[in-house]
């Protein structure tokens, strides 16, 4: 089992930046692939980015690549999502998730989830 707690959300103007954090506890953090997902009102939860325990990363290239950067600090058991050039369409609840599966963007492959943090981007 791994427990995940997100923080860092808030209200920001378009073009601004935020950094989300996800603190993990429980099983060995380094053995998990960690991902970020988001869910906007009335929409399905979608993949944002992931960092595997082998060091590979992947992004939702259609919506965030080039603007968002995922990183992790294994010593602190923490995953980050640096979000730059934010747009109103980035408004969503952002969730941290963990899996022992390798590089995967599929929501159903992630059994462990945080409670989410709200990001609101005003125009």
Short mmCIF file of N, CA and C in Angstrom, two decimals:
data_model
loop_
_atom_site.label_atom_id
_atom_site.label_comp_id
_atom_site.label_asym_id
_atom_site.label_seq_id
_atom_site.Cartn_x
_atom_site.Cartn_y
_atom_site.Cartn_z
N UNK A 1 0.83 -1.19 0.00
CA UNK A 1 0.00 0.00 0.00
C UNK A 1 0.87 1.24 0.00
N UNK A 2 0.39 2.26 -0.67
CA UNK A 2 1.06 3.55 -0.66
C UNK A 2 -0.01 4.62 -0.48
N UNK A 3 0.28 5.59 0.33
CA UNK A 3 -0.64 6.70 0.57
C UNK A 3 -0.10 7.95 -0.11
N UNK A 4 -0.98 8.69 -0.74
CA UNK A 4 -0.59 9.85 -1.54
C UNK A 4 -1.37 11.09 -1.10
N UNK A 5 -0.66 12.20 -0.93
CA UNK A 5 -1.30 13.44 -0.53
C UNK A 5 -0.79 14.57 -1.44
N UNK A 6 -1.71 15.17 -2.20
CA UNK A 6 -1.34 16.26 -3.09
C UNK A 6 -1.46 17.61 -2.38
N UNK A 7 -0.68 18.57 -2.88
CA UNK A 7 -0.77 19.94 -2.40
C UNK A 7 -0.27 20.87 -3.49
N UNK A 8 -0.51 22.16 -3.31
CA UNK A 8 0.03 23.15 -4.23
C UNK A 8 -0.96 23.73 -5.22
N UNK A 9 -2.19 23.25 -5.21
CA UNK A 9 -3.17 23.82 -6.11
C UNK A 9 -3.58 25.22 -5.67
N UNK A 10 -4.37 25.87 -6.52
CA UNK A 10 -4.84 27.21 -6.19
C UNK A 10 -5.38 27.92 -7.39
N UNK A 11 -5.57 29.22 -7.23
CA UNK A 11 -6.09 30.08 -8.30
C UNK A 11 -4.94 30.87 -8.90
N UNK A 12 -4.83 30.85 -10.21
CA UNK A 12 -3.75 31.56 -10.90
C UNK A 12 -4.30 32.16 -12.19
N UNK A 13 -3.72 33.27 -12.61
CA UNK A 13 -4.15 33.87 -13.88
C UNK A 13 -3.52 33.13 -15.05
N UNK A 14 -4.18 33.22 -16.19
CA UNK A 14 -3.65 32.61 -17.40
C UNK A 14 -2.23 33.13 -17.67
N UNK A 15 -1.35 32.21 -18.04
CA UNK A 15 0.04 32.54 -18.26
C UNK A 15 0.92 32.34 -17.04
N UNK A 16 0.29 32.12 -15.90
CA UNK A 16 1.02 31.93 -14.65
C UNK A 16 1.52 30.50 -14.48
N UNK A 17 2.10 30.26 -13.31
CA UNK A 17 2.68 28.96 -13.00
C UNK A 17 2.24 28.46 -11.62
N UNK A 18 2.24 27.16 -11.48
CA UNK A 18 2.02 26.51 -10.19
C UNK A 18 2.90 25.26 -10.14
N UNK A 19 3.27 24.86 -8.96
CA UNK A 19 3.95 23.59 -8.77
C UNK A 19 3.15 22.74 -7.80
N UNK A 20 2.72 21.59 -8.28
CA UNK A 20 2.01 20.64 -7.44
C UNK A 20 2.99 19.66 -6.83
N UNK A 21 2.68 19.22 -5.62
CA UNK A 21 3.49 18.22 -4.94
C UNK A 21 2.61 17.04 -4.56
N UNK A 22 3.22 15.88 -4.50
CA UNK A 22 2.53 14.68 -4.07
C UNK A 22 3.46 13.93 -3.11
N UNK A 23 3.09 13.92 -1.85
CA UNK A 23 3.89 13.24 -0.84
C UNK A 23 3.41 11.81 -0.71
N UNK A 24 4.33 10.87 -0.81
CA UNK A 24 4.00 9.46 -0.74
C UNK A 24 4.52 8.84 0.54
N UNK A 25 3.76 7.92 1.09
CA UNK A 25 4.19 7.18 2.27
C UNK A 25 3.73 5.74 2.12
N UNK A 26 4.34 4.87 2.87
CA UNK A 26 3.99 3.46 2.80
C UNK A 26 5.12 2.67 2.18
N UNK A 27 4.82 1.94 1.13
CA UNK A 27 5.81 1.08 0.49
C UNK A 27 6.91 1.91 -0.19
N UNK A 28 7.92 1.27 -0.60
CA UNK A 28 9.08 1.92 -1.18
C UNK A 28 8.69 2.75 -2.40
N UNK A 29 8.85 4.06 -2.26
CA UNK A 29 8.45 5.01 -3.29
C UNK A 29 9.14 4.74 -4.61
N UNK A 30 10.40 4.35 -4.54
CA UNK A 30 11.17 4.22 -5.76
C UNK A 30 10.71 3.08 -6.65
N UNK A 31 9.93 2.15 -6.11
CA UNK A 31 9.48 1.02 -6.90
C UNK A 31 8.20 1.28 -7.68
N UNK A 32 7.65 2.46 -7.54
CA UNK A 32 6.39 2.77 -8.17
C UNK A 32 6.56 3.70 -9.37
N UNK A 33 5.76 3.47 -10.37
CA UNK A 33 5.54 4.48 -11.39
C UNK A 33 4.54 5.47 -10.82
N UNK A 34 4.86 6.74 -10.92
CA UNK A 34 4.01 7.80 -10.38
C UNK A 34 3.45 8.63 -11.51
N UNK A 35 2.17 8.95 -11.39
CA UNK A 35 1.55 9.73 -12.45
C UNK A 35 0.69 10.86 -11.94
N UNK A 36 0.44 11.81 -12.83
CA UNK A 36 -0.52 12.88 -12.59
C UNK A 36 -1.66 12.75 -13.58
N UNK A 37 -2.86 12.89 -13.06
CA UNK A 37 -4.07 12.92 -13.86
C UNK A 37 -4.85 14.17 -13.48
N UNK A 38 -5.82 14.53 -14.32
CA UNK A 38 -6.68 15.66 -13.98
C UNK A 38 -8.09 15.41 -14.46
N UNK A 39 -9.03 16.06 -13.78
CA UNK A 39 -10.43 15.92 -14.15
C UNK A 39 -11.10 17.27 -14.08
N UNK A 40 -11.53 17.74 -15.23
CA UNK A 40 -12.26 18.99 -15.32
C UNK A 40 -13.74 18.74 -15.10
N UNK A 41 -14.50 19.75 -14.69
CA UNK A 41 -15.94 19.55 -14.46
C UNK A 41 -16.64 19.01 -15.70
N UNK A 42 -17.39 17.94 -15.49
CA UNK A 42 -18.16 17.35 -16.58
C UNK A 42 -17.36 16.52 -17.56
N UNK A 43 -16.07 16.32 -17.27
CA UNK A 43 -15.23 15.55 -18.19
C UNK A 43 -14.64 14.34 -17.48
N UNK A 44 -14.14 13.41 -18.28
CA UNK A 44 -13.50 12.24 -17.71
C UNK A 44 -12.09 12.60 -17.21
N UNK A 45 -11.64 11.82 -16.27
CA UNK A 45 -10.28 12.00 -15.77
C UNK A 45 -9.29 11.63 -16.89
N UNK A 46 -8.29 12.49 -17.08
CA UNK A 46 -7.35 12.25 -18.15
C UNK A 46 -5.92 12.23 -17.65
N UNK A 47 -5.08 11.51 -18.37
CA UNK A 47 -3.67 11.40 -18.06
C UNK A 47 -2.97 12.71 -18.36
N UNK A 48 -2.03 13.08 -17.47
CA UNK A 48 -1.23 14.29 -17.68
C UNK A 48 0.23 13.93 -17.90
N UNK A 49 0.83 13.20 -16.96
CA UNK A 49 2.25 12.87 -17.07
C UNK A 49 2.58 11.73 -16.11
N UNK A 50 3.67 11.03 -16.40
CA UNK A 50 4.09 9.94 -15.53
C UNK A 50 5.60 9.82 -15.52
N UNK A 51 6.11 9.28 -14.43
CA UNK A 51 7.54 9.04 -14.24
C UNK A 51 7.68 7.64 -13.70
N UNK A 52 8.31 6.75 -14.46
CA UNK A 52 8.43 5.37 -14.01
C UNK A 52 9.57 5.22 -13.01
N UNK A 53 9.54 4.10 -12.33
CA UNK A 53 10.59 3.86 -11.35
C UNK A 53 11.93 3.58 -12.02
N UNK A 54 11.91 3.34 -13.33
CA UNK A 54 13.17 3.18 -14.07
C UNK A 54 13.70 4.50 -14.61
N UNK A 55 12.94 5.59 -14.41
CA UNK A 55 13.42 6.90 -14.83
C UNK A 55 12.87 7.43 -16.13
N UNK A 56 11.96 6.70 -16.76
CA UNK A 56 11.35 7.19 -17.99
C UNK A 56 10.17 8.10 -17.68
N UNK A 57 9.95 9.08 -18.57
CA UNK A 57 8.81 9.98 -18.40
C UNK A 57 7.98 10.02 -19.67
N UNK A 58 6.72 10.36 -19.51
CA UNK A 58 5.85 10.54 -20.66
C UNK A 58 4.80 11.59 -20.31
N UNK A 59 4.32 12.28 -21.31
CA UNK A 59 3.35 13.35 -21.13
C UNK A 59 2.19 13.19 -22.09
N UNK A 60 1.07 13.81 -21.72
CA UNK A 60 -0.04 13.94 -22.63
C UNK A 60 0.35 15.04 -23.62
N UNK A 61 0.88 14.63 -24.75
CA UNK A 61 1.47 15.59 -25.67
C UNK A 61 0.45 16.55 -26.25
N UNK A 62 -0.81 16.11 -26.30
CA UNK A 62 -1.82 16.97 -26.91
C UNK A 62 -2.11 18.21 -26.08
N UNK A 63 -1.95 18.08 -24.79
CA UNK A 63 -2.43 19.18 -23.96
C UNK A 63 -1.37 19.86 -23.10
N UNK A 64 -0.33 19.13 -22.70
CA UNK A 64 0.56 19.72 -21.70
C UNK A 64 2.04 19.70 -22.06
N UNK A 65 2.42 18.91 -23.04
CA UNK A 65 3.85 18.79 -23.31
C UNK A 65 4.43 20.13 -23.72
N UNK A 66 5.58 20.43 -23.14
CA UNK A 66 6.21 21.72 -23.40
C UNK A 66 5.85 22.77 -22.37
N UNK A 67 4.79 22.52 -21.61
CA UNK A 67 4.38 23.47 -20.58
C UNK A 67 4.51 22.88 -19.17
N UNK A 68 4.27 21.58 -19.05
CA UNK A 68 4.31 20.91 -17.76
C UNK A 68 5.56 20.04 -17.68
N UNK A 69 6.13 19.93 -16.47
CA UNK A 69 7.28 19.08 -16.25
C UNK A 69 7.07 18.26 -14.99
N UNK A 70 7.21 16.95 -15.14
CA UNK A 70 7.10 16.06 -14.00
C UNK A 70 8.49 15.76 -13.46
N UNK A 71 8.59 15.66 -12.15
CA UNK A 71 9.86 15.32 -11.54
C UNK A 71 9.58 14.59 -10.22
N UNK A 72 10.60 13.97 -9.69
CA UNK A 72 10.41 13.27 -8.42
C UNK A 72 11.70 13.36 -7.61
N UNK A 73 11.54 13.43 -6.31
CA UNK A 73 12.65 13.43 -5.37
C UNK A 73 12.51 12.18 -4.53
N UNK A 74 13.27 11.15 -4.86
CA UNK A 74 13.12 9.88 -4.15
C UNK A 74 13.53 9.99 -2.69
N UNK A 75 14.47 10.87 -2.39
CA UNK A 75 14.90 11.04 -1.00
C UNK A 75 13.78 11.60 -0.13
N UNK A 76 12.90 12.40 -0.75
CA UNK A 76 11.79 13.00 -0.03
C UNK A 76 10.47 12.28 -0.28
N UNK A 77 10.51 11.21 -1.07
CA UNK A 77 9.28 10.48 -1.42
C UNK A 77 8.22 11.43 -1.98
N UNK A 78 8.63 12.31 -2.85
CA UNK A 78 7.72 13.33 -3.36
C UNK A 78 7.79 13.42 -4.88
N UNK A 79 6.62 13.55 -5.47
CA UNK A 79 6.46 13.75 -6.90
C UNK A 79 6.01 15.18 -7.13
N UNK A 80 6.48 15.80 -8.20
CA UNK A 80 6.13 17.18 -8.50
C UNK A 80 5.55 17.30 -9.90
N UNK A 81 4.78 18.35 -10.09
CA UNK A 81 4.33 18.72 -11.43
C UNK A 81 4.47 20.24 -11.54
N UNK A 82 5.45 20.68 -12.29
CA UNK A 82 5.64 22.10 -12.55
C UNK A 82 4.79 22.48 -13.75
N UNK A 83 3.90 23.43 -13.56
CA UNK A 83 2.97 23.82 -14.62
C UNK A 83 3.22 25.28 -14.98
N UNK A 84 3.64 25.51 -16.21
CA UNK A 84 3.91 26.85 -16.70
C UNK A 84 2.95 27.21 -17.82
N UNK A 85 2.88 28.49 -18.11
CA UNK A 85 2.01 28.98 -19.20
C UNK A 85 0.61 28.41 -19.07
N UNK A 86 0.07 28.48 -17.90
CA UNK A 86 -1.24 27.88 -17.65
C UNK A 86 -2.34 28.56 -18.45
N UNK A 87 -3.29 27.74 -18.86
CA UNK A 87 -4.43 28.20 -19.66
C UNK A 87 -5.73 27.91 -18.90
N UNK A 88 -6.79 28.63 -19.19
CA UNK A 88 -8.07 28.34 -18.52
C UNK A 88 -8.51 26.87 -18.68
N UNK A 89 -8.16 26.27 -19.80
CA UNK A 89 -8.55 24.87 -20.02
C UNK A 89 -7.74 23.89 -19.17
N UNK A 90 -6.75 24.38 -18.45
CA UNK A 90 -6.03 23.54 -17.49
C UNK A 90 -6.77 23.44 -16.16
N UNK A 91 -7.84 24.21 -16.01
CA UNK A 91 -8.61 24.16 -14.77
C UNK A 91 -9.18 22.77 -14.55
N UNK A 92 -8.87 22.19 -13.39
CA UNK A 92 -9.29 20.82 -13.08
C UNK A 92 -8.85 20.47 -11.67
N UNK A 93 -9.33 19.34 -11.20
CA UNK A 93 -8.76 18.73 -10.00
C UNK A 93 -7.63 17.83 -10.48
N UNK A 94 -6.46 18.01 -9.88
CA UNK A 94 -5.29 17.24 -10.27
C UNK A 94 -5.03 16.16 -9.22
N UNK A 95 -4.84 14.95 -9.72
CA UNK A 95 -4.65 13.79 -8.87
C UNK A 95 -3.28 13.17 -9.10
N UNK A 96 -2.69 12.73 -8.02
CA UNK A 96 -1.47 11.94 -8.05
C UNK A 96 -1.88 10.47 -7.96
N UNK A 97 -1.16 9.61 -8.66
CA UNK A 97 -1.49 8.19 -8.65
C UNK A 97 -0.21 7.37 -8.71
N UNK A 98 -0.33 6.11 -8.26
CA UNK A 98 0.84 5.24 -8.24
C UNK A 98 0.47 3.85 -8.72
N UNK A 99 1.45 3.20 -9.35
CA UNK A 99 1.26 1.85 -9.83
C UNK A 99 2.59 1.11 -9.86
N UNK A 100 2.51 -0.21 -9.80
CA UNK A 100 3.71 -1.01 -9.97
C UNK A 100 3.89 -1.46 -11.42
N UNK A 101 2.92 -1.10 -12.25
CA UNK A 101 3.04 -1.36 -13.67
C UNK A 101 4.10 -0.41 -14.21
N UNK A 102 4.70 -0.73 -15.32
CA UNK A 102 5.69 0.14 -15.92
C UNK A 102 5.08 1.39 -16.50
N UNK A 103 5.63 1.87 -17.57
CA UNK A 103 5.16 3.12 -18.15
C UNK A 103 3.75 2.93 -18.71
N UNK A 104 2.81 3.55 -18.05
CA UNK A 104 1.42 3.41 -18.47
C UNK A 104 0.68 4.73 -18.30
N UNK A 105 -0.16 5.04 -19.28
CA UNK A 105 -0.99 6.24 -19.24
C UNK A 105 -2.44 5.89 -18.94
N UNK A 106 -2.71 4.61 -18.71
CA UNK A 106 -4.07 4.13 -18.53
C UNK A 106 -4.52 4.27 -17.09
N UNK A 107 -5.59 5.00 -16.89
CA UNK A 107 -6.11 5.28 -15.55
C UNK A 107 -6.35 4.01 -14.76
N UNK A 108 -6.90 2.99 -15.41
CA UNK A 108 -7.27 1.75 -14.72
C UNK A 108 -6.06 0.98 -14.20
N UNK A 109 -4.88 1.31 -14.68
CA UNK A 109 -3.66 0.62 -14.22
C UNK A 109 -3.09 1.19 -12.93
N UNK A 110 -3.71 2.26 -12.44
CA UNK A 110 -3.22 2.91 -11.22
C UNK A 110 -4.17 2.59 -10.06
N UNK A 111 -3.76 1.76 -9.12
CA UNK A 111 -4.63 1.41 -8.01
C UNK A 111 -4.61 2.39 -6.84
N UNK A 112 -3.58 3.22 -6.77
CA UNK A 112 -3.44 4.12 -5.62
C UNK A 112 -3.60 5.56 -6.06
N UNK A 113 -4.44 6.30 -5.32
CA UNK A 113 -4.78 7.67 -5.69
C UNK A 113 -4.77 8.59 -4.48
N UNK A 114 -4.38 9.84 -4.72
CA UNK A 114 -4.55 10.86 -3.71
C UNK A 114 -5.94 11.44 -3.77
N UNK A 115 -6.20 12.43 -2.92
CA UNK A 115 -7.53 13.02 -2.82
C UNK A 115 -7.74 14.15 -3.84
N UNK A 116 -6.68 14.60 -4.45
CA UNK A 116 -6.78 15.63 -5.48
C UNK A 116 -6.55 17.03 -4.93
N UNK A 117 -6.10 17.92 -5.80
CA UNK A 117 -5.93 19.33 -5.46
C UNK A 117 -6.49 20.17 -6.61
N UNK A 118 -7.24 21.20 -6.28
CA UNK A 118 -7.91 22.02 -7.29
C UNK A 118 -6.96 23.05 -7.87
N UNK A 119 -6.94 23.11 -9.19
CA UNK A 119 -6.22 24.16 -9.92
C UNK A 119 -7.24 24.93 -10.74
N UNK A 120 -7.29 26.22 -10.54
CA UNK A 120 -8.20 27.08 -11.28
C UNK A 120 -7.40 28.17 -11.98
N UNK A 121 -7.56 28.27 -13.30
CA UNK A 121 -6.85 29.26 -14.09
C UNK A 121 -7.86 30.25 -14.64
N UNK A 122 -7.71 31.50 -14.26
CA UNK A 122 -8.65 32.53 -14.71
C UNK A 122 -8.13 33.20 -15.97
N UNK A 123 -9.05 33.63 -16.80
CA UNK A 123 -8.67 34.26 -18.07
C UNK A 123 -8.50 35.76 -17.92
#
